Every structure is written in C-alpha cells, then in structure tokens.
mmCIF file of C-alpha atoms in Angstrom:
data_model
loop_
_atom_site.group_PDB
_atom_site.id
_atom_site.type_symbol
_atom_site.label_atom_id
_atom_site.label_comp_id
_atom_site.label_asym_id
_atom_site.label_seq_id
_atom_site.Cartn_x
_atom_site.Cartn_y
_atom_site.Cartn_z
ATOM 1 C CA MET A 1 47.271 67.911 92.847
ATOM 2 C CA THR A 2 49.654 67.505 89.909
ATOM 3 C CA GLN A 3 51.907 70.521 89.412
ATOM 4 C CA GLU A 4 51.742 72.197 86.023
ATOM 5 C CA THR A 5 55.003 71.953 84.062
ATOM 6 C CA VAL A 6 56.732 73.403 81.021
ATOM 7 C CA THR A 7 59.182 71.601 78.739
ATOM 8 C CA VAL A 8 62.760 72.890 78.389
ATOM 9 C CA ASP A 9 65.711 71.697 76.314
ATOM 10 C CA LEU A 10 68.901 70.482 78.012
ATOM 11 C CA GLY A 11 71.509 69.467 75.470
ATOM 12 C CA GLY A 12 68.893 67.981 73.165
ATOM 13 C CA ARG A 13 66.926 66.338 76.003
ATOM 14 C CA ALA A 14 63.339 67.477 76.601
ATOM 15 C CA VAL A 15 62.786 67.930 80.334
ATOM 16 C CA ASP A 16 59.667 69.006 82.215
ATOM 17 C CA VAL A 17 60.151 71.570 85.003
ATOM 18 C CA PRO A 18 57.645 73.296 87.319
ATOM 19 C CA LYS A 19 55.812 76.131 85.575
ATOM 20 C CA GLY A 20 56.628 79.415 87.281
ATOM 21 C CA GLY A 21 59.498 77.853 89.239
ATOM 22 C CA LEU A 22 62.970 79.329 89.505
ATOM 23 C CA TYR A 23 64.310 77.440 86.487
ATOM 24 C CA ASP A 24 61.320 78.340 84.325
ATOM 25 C CA ARG A 25 61.646 82.017 85.233
ATOM 26 C CA TYR A 26 65.411 82.495 85.332
ATOM 27 C CA ARG A 27 67.220 79.603 83.532
ATOM 28 C CA MET A 28 69.962 79.575 86.223
ATOM 29 C CA ASP A 29 70.385 83.389 86.164
ATOM 30 C CA THR A 30 68.267 83.716 89.279
ATOM 31 C CA ASP A 31 67.431 87.107 90.774
ATOM 32 C CA LEU A 32 68.992 87.015 94.251
ATOM 33 C CA ASP A 33 66.780 89.852 95.446
ATOM 34 C CA ALA A 34 63.709 87.795 94.537
ATOM 35 C CA VAL A 35 65.094 84.734 96.349
ATOM 36 C CA ALA A 36 65.790 86.855 99.439
ATOM 37 C CA THR A 37 62.042 87.467 99.816
ATOM 38 C CA ASP A 38 61.363 83.714 100.188
ATOM 39 C CA PRO A 39 60.625 83.084 103.898
ATOM 40 C CA ARG A 40 62.435 79.741 103.708
ATOM 41 C CA VAL A 41 65.736 81.424 102.807
ATOM 42 C CA SER A 42 67.807 82.957 105.620
ATOM 43 C CA GLY A 43 69.743 85.264 103.303
ATOM 44 C CA VAL A 44 71.668 85.423 100.041
ATOM 45 C CA ASP A 45 74.935 87.131 101.028
ATOM 46 C CA PHE A 46 76.872 83.871 100.527
ATOM 47 C CA PHE A 47 75.867 83.848 96.859
ATOM 48 C CA ARG A 48 76.591 87.522 96.176
ATOM 49 C CA ARG A 49 80.284 86.717 96.658
ATOM 50 C CA LEU A 50 80.137 83.917 94.055
ATOM 51 C CA PRO A 51 79.559 85.433 90.599
ATOM 52 C CA LYS A 52 78.234 83.086 87.955
ATOM 53 C CA ALA A 53 79.996 82.388 84.675
ATOM 54 C CA ARG A 54 78.530 81.173 81.395
ATOM 55 C CA VAL A 55 80.154 77.957 80.167
ATOM 56 C CA ASP A 56 79.629 75.329 77.497
ATOM 57 C CA SER A 57 78.762 71.878 78.796
ATOM 58 C CA PRO A 58 77.361 68.524 77.613
ATOM 59 C CA ILE A 59 73.885 69.877 78.465
ATOM 60 C CA GLY A 60 74.459 73.014 76.387
ATOM 61 C CA PRO A 61 75.451 76.543 77.465
ATOM 62 C CA THR A 62 74.727 77.073 81.146
ATOM 63 C CA LEU A 63 75.632 79.219 84.110
ATOM 64 C CA THR A 64 77.814 77.967 86.947
ATOM 65 C CA PRO A 65 77.703 77.563 89.915
ATOM 66 C CA ASN A 66 74.254 76.110 90.490
ATOM 67 C CA PHE A 67 72.919 77.821 93.635
ATOM 68 C CA TYR A 68 71.006 76.005 96.382
ATOM 69 C CA TYR A 69 69.478 78.587 98.706
ATOM 70 C CA ARG A 70 68.121 76.265 101.395
ATOM 71 C CA ILE A 71 69.188 72.662 101.859
ATOM 72 C CA ALA A 72 69.207 69.984 104.546
ATOM 73 C CA THR A 73 71.466 66.928 104.550
ATOM 74 C CA ALA A 74 72.392 63.882 106.602
ATOM 75 C CA ARG A 75 75.419 61.636 106.229
ATOM 76 C CA LEU A 76 76.261 58.415 108.045
ATOM 77 C CA THR A 77 79.929 57.437 107.698
ATOM 78 C CA LEU A 78 80.992 53.846 108.267
ATOM 79 C CA THR A 79 84.263 51.967 108.139
ATOM 80 C CA ALA A 80 84.752 49.331 105.447
ATOM 81 C CA PRO A 81 87.601 47.028 104.411
ATOM 82 C CA SER A 82 89.890 48.660 101.873
ATOM 83 C CA ARG A 83 89.917 45.467 99.787
ATOM 84 C CA ALA A 84 86.134 45.693 99.341
ATOM 85 C CA ILE A 85 86.343 49.389 98.521
ATOM 86 C CA ARG A 86 89.073 48.881 95.931
ATOM 87 C CA ARG A 87 86.873 46.382 94.084
ATOM 88 C CA ARG A 88 84.409 49.215 93.461
ATOM 89 C CA LEU A 89 86.860 52.029 92.715
ATOM 90 C CA PRO A 90 88.392 52.790 89.330
ATOM 91 C CA GLU A 91 92.063 51.842 89.413
ATOM 92 C CA GLU A 92 93.080 55.518 89.215
ATOM 93 C CA LEU A 93 91.596 56.225 92.659
ATOM 94 C CA ALA A 94 92.512 54.927 96.121
ATOM 95 C CA PRO A 95 90.527 54.914 99.372
ATOM 96 C CA LEU A 96 91.164 57.344 102.179
ATOM 97 C CA GLU A 97 92.207 55.055 105.026
ATOM 98 C CA VAL A 98 91.760 55.699 108.743
ATOM 99 C CA ALA A 99 93.968 52.688 109.501
ATOM 100 C CA PRO A 100 95.823 50.162 107.350
ATOM 101 C CA GLY A 101 93.232 48.178 105.419
ATOM 102 C CA LEU A 102 90.294 50.265 106.660
ATOM 103 C CA GLY A 103 88.533 52.930 104.600
ATOM 104 C CA LEU A 104 85.425 55.087 104.845
ATOM 105 C CA VAL A 105 82.067 54.867 103.059
ATOM 106 C CA SER A 106 78.964 56.992 103.480
ATOM 107 C CA VAL A 107 75.210 56.929 103.078
ATOM 108 C CA MET A 108 73.865 60.412 102.383
ATOM 109 C CA VAL A 109 70.429 61.976 101.944
ATOM 110 C CA PHE A 110 69.657 65.488 100.718
ATOM 111 C CA ARG A 111 66.652 67.792 100.626
ATOM 112 C CA TYR A 112 66.912 70.850 98.372
ATOM 113 C CA ASP A 113 63.990 73.109 99.242
ATOM 114 C CA VAL A 114 64.949 76.192 97.221
ATOM 115 C CA CYS A 115 67.434 76.072 94.351
ATOM 116 C CA ASP A 116 68.036 77.204 90.781
ATOM 117 C CA ILE A 117 66.570 73.959 89.393
ATOM 118 C CA ASP A 118 63.644 73.811 91.871
ATOM 119 C CA PHE A 119 62.852 71.440 94.723
ATOM 120 C CA TYR A 120 64.156 67.877 94.701
ATOM 121 C CA THR A 121 65.523 65.185 96.988
ATOM 122 C CA GLU A 122 68.540 62.941 96.564
ATOM 123 C CA ALA A 123 70.443 60.069 98.159
ATOM 124 C CA ALA A 124 73.907 58.615 97.659
ATOM 125 C CA VAL A 125 76.357 55.886 98.499
ATOM 126 C CA GLY A 126 79.878 57.247 98.310
ATOM 127 C CA ILE A 127 83.485 56.367 99.050
ATOM 128 C CA ALA A 128 86.010 58.707 100.676
ATOM 129 C CA VAL A 129 89.077 58.778 98.430
ATOM 130 C CA ARG A 130 92.536 60.235 98.557
ATOM 131 C CA PRO A 131 92.844 63.562 96.767
ATOM 132 C CA ALA A 132 93.693 62.952 93.128
ATOM 133 C CA ARG A 133 97.142 64.094 91.978
ATOM 134 C CA HIS A 134 98.525 63.614 95.499
ATOM 135 C CA GLY A 135 101.297 61.207 96.339
ATOM 136 C CA ARG A 136 101.212 59.356 99.623
ATOM 137 C CA LEU A 137 98.477 60.209 102.096
ATOM 138 C CA GLY A 138 99.322 63.109 104.354
ATOM 139 C CA PHE A 139 98.064 63.543 107.892
ATOM 140 C CA PHE A 140 96.450 66.828 106.838
ATOM 141 C CA ASP A 141 94.306 65.052 104.234
ATOM 142 C CA LEU A 142 92.958 62.625 106.831
ATOM 143 C CA VAL A 143 92.230 65.251 109.463
ATOM 144 C CA THR A 144 90.485 67.666 107.109
ATOM 145 C CA GLY A 145 88.511 64.799 105.586
ATOM 146 C CA LEU A 146 87.241 63.553 108.929
ATOM 147 C CA LYS A 147 86.354 67.099 110.005
ATOM 148 C CA ASN A 148 84.431 67.612 106.734
ATOM 149 C CA GLU A 149 86.516 70.658 105.851
ATOM 150 C CA HIS A 150 87.384 69.319 102.412
ATOM 151 C CA LEU A 151 86.241 65.861 101.427
ATOM 152 C CA HIS A 152 87.111 63.979 98.243
ATOM 153 C CA SER A 153 84.709 61.296 97.066
ATOM 154 C CA TYR A 154 83.695 58.833 94.416
ATOM 155 C CA VAL A 155 79.950 58.190 94.183
ATOM 156 C CA LEU A 156 78.552 54.765 93.326
ATOM 157 C CA SER A 157 74.873 55.667 93.181
ATOM 158 C CA LEU A 158 72.934 58.926 93.286
ATOM 159 C CA PRO A 159 69.152 58.622 92.807
ATOM 160 C CA VAL A 160 67.140 61.855 92.563
ATOM 161 C CA SER A 161 63.454 62.795 92.538
ATOM 162 C CA SER A 162 63.311 65.155 89.524
ATOM 163 C CA ASP A 163 64.008 64.838 85.816
ATOM 164 C CA ILE A 164 66.060 68.027 85.531
ATOM 165 C CA ALA A 165 68.321 66.920 88.397
ATOM 166 C CA GLN A 166 68.812 63.550 86.704
ATOM 167 C CA VAL A 167 69.652 64.961 83.266
ATOM 168 C CA ARG A 168 71.936 67.687 84.582
ATOM 169 C CA GLY A 169 73.638 65.329 87.040
ATOM 170 C CA HIS A 170 74.117 62.427 84.626
ATOM 171 C CA ASP A 171 74.766 64.183 81.324
ATOM 172 C CA GLY A 172 76.400 67.336 82.663
ATOM 173 C CA TYR A 173 78.382 66.037 85.629
ATOM 174 C CA GLY A 174 78.870 62.335 84.928
ATOM 175 C CA PHE A 175 77.167 61.136 88.116
ATOM 176 C CA PRO A 176 75.299 57.779 88.278
ATOM 177 C CA LYS A 177 71.846 59.324 88.636
ATOM 178 C CA TRP A 178 68.379 57.934 88.044
ATOM 179 C CA VAL A 179 64.883 59.100 89.007
ATOM 180 C CA THR A 180 62.960 57.393 91.766
ATOM 181 C CA SER A 181 60.720 58.215 94.718
ATOM 182 C CA LEU A 182 62.628 59.694 97.675
ATOM 183 C CA ASP A 183 61.055 60.963 100.875
ATOM 184 C CA VAL A 184 63.519 63.048 102.882
ATOM 185 C CA ASP A 185 62.509 65.005 105.990
ATOM 186 C CA ILE A 186 65.213 66.668 108.080
ATOM 187 C CA ASP A 187 64.487 69.034 110.949
ATOM 188 C CA ALA A 188 65.749 69.792 114.444
ATOM 189 C CA GLU A 189 63.792 66.884 115.905
ATOM 190 C CA ARG A 190 64.339 63.998 113.522
ATOM 191 C CA THR A 191 65.846 62.846 110.239
ATOM 192 C CA GLU A 192 63.745 60.381 108.260
ATOM 193 C CA ALA A 193 64.519 59.250 104.718
ATOM 194 C CA ARG A 194 63.270 56.468 102.469
ATOM 195 C CA VAL A 195 64.404 55.659 98.947
ATOM 196 C CA ALA A 196 62.159 53.485 96.801
ATOM 197 C CA ASN A 197 63.245 50.931 94.226
ATOM 198 C CA ASP A 198 61.655 50.542 90.795
ATOM 199 C CA ARG A 199 58.806 48.502 92.317
ATOM 200 C CA GLY A 200 57.969 51.119 94.929
ATOM 201 C CA GLU A 201 59.427 49.011 97.731
ATOM 202 C CA THR A 202 62.142 50.183 100.116
ATOM 203 C CA ASP A 203 65.632 50.298 98.672
ATOM 204 C CA LEU A 204 67.212 52.043 101.657
ATOM 205 C CA ALA A 205 65.929 53.886 104.739
ATOM 206 C CA LEU A 206 67.743 56.068 107.276
ATOM 207 C CA SER A 207 66.568 57.615 110.541
ATOM 208 C CA ALA A 208 68.428 59.604 113.198
ATOM 209 C CA ALA A 209 67.983 62.312 115.820
ATOM 210 C CA PRO A 210 70.237 65.291 115.039
ATOM 211 C CA ARG A 211 71.944 67.614 117.501
ATOM 212 C CA GLN A 212 72.407 71.107 116.085
ATOM 213 C CA THR A 213 74.601 74.183 116.465
ATOM 214 C CA THR A 214 73.845 77.396 114.587
ATOM 215 C CA HIS A 215 76.437 79.367 112.620
ATOM 216 C CA LYS A 216 76.508 82.784 111.014
ATOM 217 C CA SER A 217 76.558 82.829 107.224
ATOM 218 C CA GLY A 218 80.116 82.371 105.979
ATOM 219 C CA GLU A 219 81.415 81.330 109.390
ATOM 220 C CA GLN A 220 81.659 77.652 108.500
ATOM 221 C CA VAL A 221 82.116 76.783 104.826
ATOM 222 C CA SER A 222 83.122 73.264 103.805
ATOM 223 C CA SER A 223 83.942 71.865 100.386
ATOM 224 C CA LEU A 224 83.651 68.571 98.561
ATOM 225 C CA THR A 225 85.463 67.431 95.424
ATOM 226 C CA SER A 226 83.811 64.570 93.542
ATOM 227 C CA TYR A 227 85.529 62.652 90.752
ATOM 228 C CA THR A 228 83.640 61.450 87.671
ATOM 229 C CA THR A 229 84.391 60.526 84.090
ATOM 230 C CA ILE A 230 82.707 62.322 81.211
ATOM 231 C CA GLY A 231 83.484 60.565 77.972
ATOM 232 C CA ASP A 232 86.987 59.193 78.497
ATOM 233 C CA ALA A 233 88.244 62.082 80.630
ATOM 234 C CA TRP A 234 88.401 62.472 84.399
ATOM 235 C CA HIS A 235 86.639 65.512 85.831
ATOM 236 C CA ALA A 236 86.457 67.102 89.278
ATOM 237 C CA THR A 237 83.307 68.759 90.595
ATOM 238 C CA LEU A 238 83.605 71.241 93.457
ATOM 239 C CA SER A 239 80.747 72.001 95.807
ATOM 240 C CA GLN A 240 80.884 74.593 98.587
ATOM 241 C CA THR A 241 78.513 74.384 101.550
ATOM 242 C CA ASN A 242 77.626 77.329 103.765
ATOM 243 C CA VAL A 243 76.657 75.648 107.042
ATOM 244 C CA LEU A 244 73.953 77.487 109.003
ATOM 245 C CA SER A 245 72.716 74.841 111.457
ATOM 246 C CA ALA A 246 74.400 71.465 111.840
ATOM 247 C CA GLY A 247 75.703 68.890 114.272
ATOM 248 C CA SER A 248 77.977 65.850 114.333
ATOM 249 C CA THR A 249 78.195 62.800 116.559
ATOM 250 C CA THR A 250 81.061 60.326 116.660
ATOM 251 C CA PHE A 251 80.245 56.642 117.124
ATOM 252 C CA PRO A 252 76.526 57.495 116.927
ATOM 253 C CA ARG A 253 73.881 55.426 118.665
ATOM 254 C CA GLY A 254 70.236 55.141 117.807
ATOM 255 C CA VAL A 255 70.757 55.487 114.063
ATOM 256 C CA GLY A 256 68.422 53.392 111.969
ATOM 257 C CA LEU A 257 69.880 52.171 108.673
ATOM 258 C CA ARG A 258 67.694 49.656 106.857
ATOM 259 C CA LEU A 259 68.779 47.987 103.641
ATOM 260 C CA GLY A 260 66.187 46.600 101.278
ATOM 261 C CA GLU A 261 66.335 45.635 97.622
ATOM 262 C CA GLY A 262 67.705 48.052 95.060
ATOM 263 C CA ARG A 263 70.754 49.745 93.621
ATOM 264 C CA LEU A 264 71.599 51.790 96.714
ATOM 265 C CA SER A 265 71.491 48.821 99.067
ATOM 266 C CA ASP A 266 73.380 46.626 96.605
ATOM 267 C CA ASP A 267 76.138 49.214 96.317
ATOM 268 C CA LEU A 268 76.427 49.597 100.080
ATOM 269 C CA ARG A 269 76.476 45.834 100.679
ATOM 270 C CA SER A 270 79.245 45.449 98.098
ATOM 271 C CA LEU A 271 81.465 47.649 100.287
ATOM 272 C CA ASP A 272 81.021 45.360 103.315
ATOM 273 C CA PRO A 273 80.366 48.269 105.733
ATOM 274 C CA ARG A 274 81.239 47.754 109.381
ATOM 275 C CA LYS A 275 80.989 50.225 112.241
ATOM 276 C CA PRO A 276 79.256 53.646 112.029
ATOM 277 C CA ILE A 277 81.824 56.190 113.199
ATOM 278 C CA ARG A 278 80.180 59.539 112.459
ATOM 279 C CA LEU A 279 76.774 61.090 111.888
ATOM 280 C CA ASP A 280 76.534 64.547 110.336
ATOM 281 C CA VAL A 281 73.176 66.293 110.073
ATOM 282 C CA MET A 282 72.679 69.781 108.662
ATOM 283 C CA THR A 283 69.148 71.073 109.104
ATOM 284 C CA GLU A 284 69.890 74.309 107.269
ATOM 285 C CA GLY A 285 72.594 75.216 104.818
ATOM 286 C CA GLN A 286 73.347 76.641 101.386
ATOM 287 C CA LEU A 287 75.317 75.203 98.485
ATOM 288 C CA ALA A 288 77.188 76.332 95.390
ATOM 289 C CA LEU A 289 77.698 73.467 92.928
ATOM 290 C CA HIS A 290 80.265 74.214 90.221
ATOM 291 C CA MET A 291 80.310 72.580 86.807
ATOM 292 C CA PRO A 292 82.949 69.813 86.493
ATOM 293 C CA VAL A 293 86.372 70.666 85.105
ATOM 294 C CA PRO A 294 88.906 68.275 83.517
ATOM 295 C CA THR A 295 91.509 66.978 85.950
ATOM 296 C CA SER A 296 94.546 64.733 85.761
ATOM 297 C CA ILE A 297 95.089 61.790 88.102
ATOM 298 C CA ARG A 298 98.474 60.318 88.937
ATOM 299 C CA GLU A 299 97.811 56.706 88.016
ATOM 300 C CA GLN A 300 101.224 55.500 89.166
ATOM 301 C CA GLU A 301 100.448 56.652 92.724
ATOM 302 C CA ALA A 302 96.907 55.401 93.046
ATOM 303 C CA ARG A 303 97.539 51.917 94.420
ATOM 304 C CA LYS A 304 100.597 52.561 96.551
#
C-alpha cells in the first residue's frame, strides 16, 4: 500500500513527506513526550539535554539538531593505501594513517526507524581523515579514532531512501546524496543490507553477525565530525550518538561484502581496499545531527 504524503517546502524545493508523520506534525520541533510513547523508543532523556536552536540554512530556517530517536547502524572498516585515498580526497584533507602509507576506509549502512524527518535508510563509503586544523597526527587522534570516540571523515557517496533526507543532506549539509532503493535490516541476530543502482540491480551488499553489549543511556556517547563544502566554503557537521546496544570485532570473519555496479561500489574500488580490520554494529542507538558550521582548514599542513 502506498503511503499518503503531503508536500512541504525546503528552501524552494517541493518535497513529499509522510502524512501524519513526525515532520508533517512538528516540522523538526518534535514533542519529546509524544515520542516517548512510541514503543520502539527506549527513552528521550538524551534529547532533553540537547536544546534545539533555530538557524538559517540553505534549506531555509530550521531547527538544529535533527533528532533520531531509534537507529541501527553497521560499519566495516578496511585498510587502504594512502596513495589511493589521497587521489579521492580534496587537497585540504589528509588520511588518518594506521601505519606509513596505510589509511582507513569504511562501508556503512544505517536504518533510522524513528526520527524528526521520518523513517529512512542510508549507506555510505567514507574515508577516515585527520582532524582539520591540526598539525601533525597525534597518538591521541589515532587511538580515539579507532575506538570510535571521535571520528573525522570525508564521505564519497551517501545514497538515501527518502526525498527529504536527500534534499536536506545535499542542499543543507553538502553531502553527496541521491535517492535509491536501500534495504537495511539490523538486529541482534544478523545484519543484512542491499543498495540498488539506478537499474534496480545490486550496487553493494553487506552481511554480518553482530555481537552486542547493552549500555545505559548517556553511558557511551561517541561523536563524528564530517567535512563538506557548501558553496566555496568548508563546513564541519557534528553528530553525537548515544549507544544503547552495540558490539565491535577486530579482524572480523564471516563478513559478506559484495560489490556490484554503481556509485557506491565504484567509489570503494577506487580506494583499493585491502584487509577488514574492524566491524562495528549498533542494533539500538540515538543520534543528534547538528547543522554544519563554517570551519577553517590548515592547507599548509594537509599533505605533510
């Protein structure tokens, strides 16, 4: 059955959203008490400590952060030659290296069950980069990056399953987003994801068996800074993840990564990925995605 939709305006773009959904009802100013009654949501205390602010943006006035009340994610991190990575990075950025000449790339899939802009799924190919505005790489940067405490990334491709996620992500955040079919299922038994290309065939597929540990809300909060350009200016986007149930495996076995034909697979192949070194699966979590802010990057340090 086709879901009934309503049309909303985002910075001059007409976008259809689910009628009666969170965005239709609240326009980002979501009632946390109403969300707390959703049986899929474990609680909303994490969000009560993050007040929203009204800001101007390329998609018009909006509230930030964007709240994701229940999410599930999986990320497979692989090593890749730094020379291949540098060919895909803007010259202002440099790869985070685990050894001389060896950087890190990731394939990620996301399922957003309850959020301010309604349900959607997403996938990404990203590169771990050195924090912008830093000089030489410090040991602390490497350790916190590998432990997922605070990652810095540059995303090559970011397909999504909904129009509002595409418009907000591309126009508002500067991410390389397009709409396609994505099937993402992540639970305590199995992770299965498939991203389709524009012909409906497989672009990329990922499967894995997660191992999970539960956490109290606020006990384990990680952050990610992503760098994009909007117009001619560099911006940094901060996301904060409240981990509720997750697990990690180093040098994972039994992970199925299948490359087909499409933008995701082409981007990953261009990085010449080598050995999988880490699998992270979060079967339940929450996310606060802030609007991007202008940032400066020390160009003279980027390639040292």
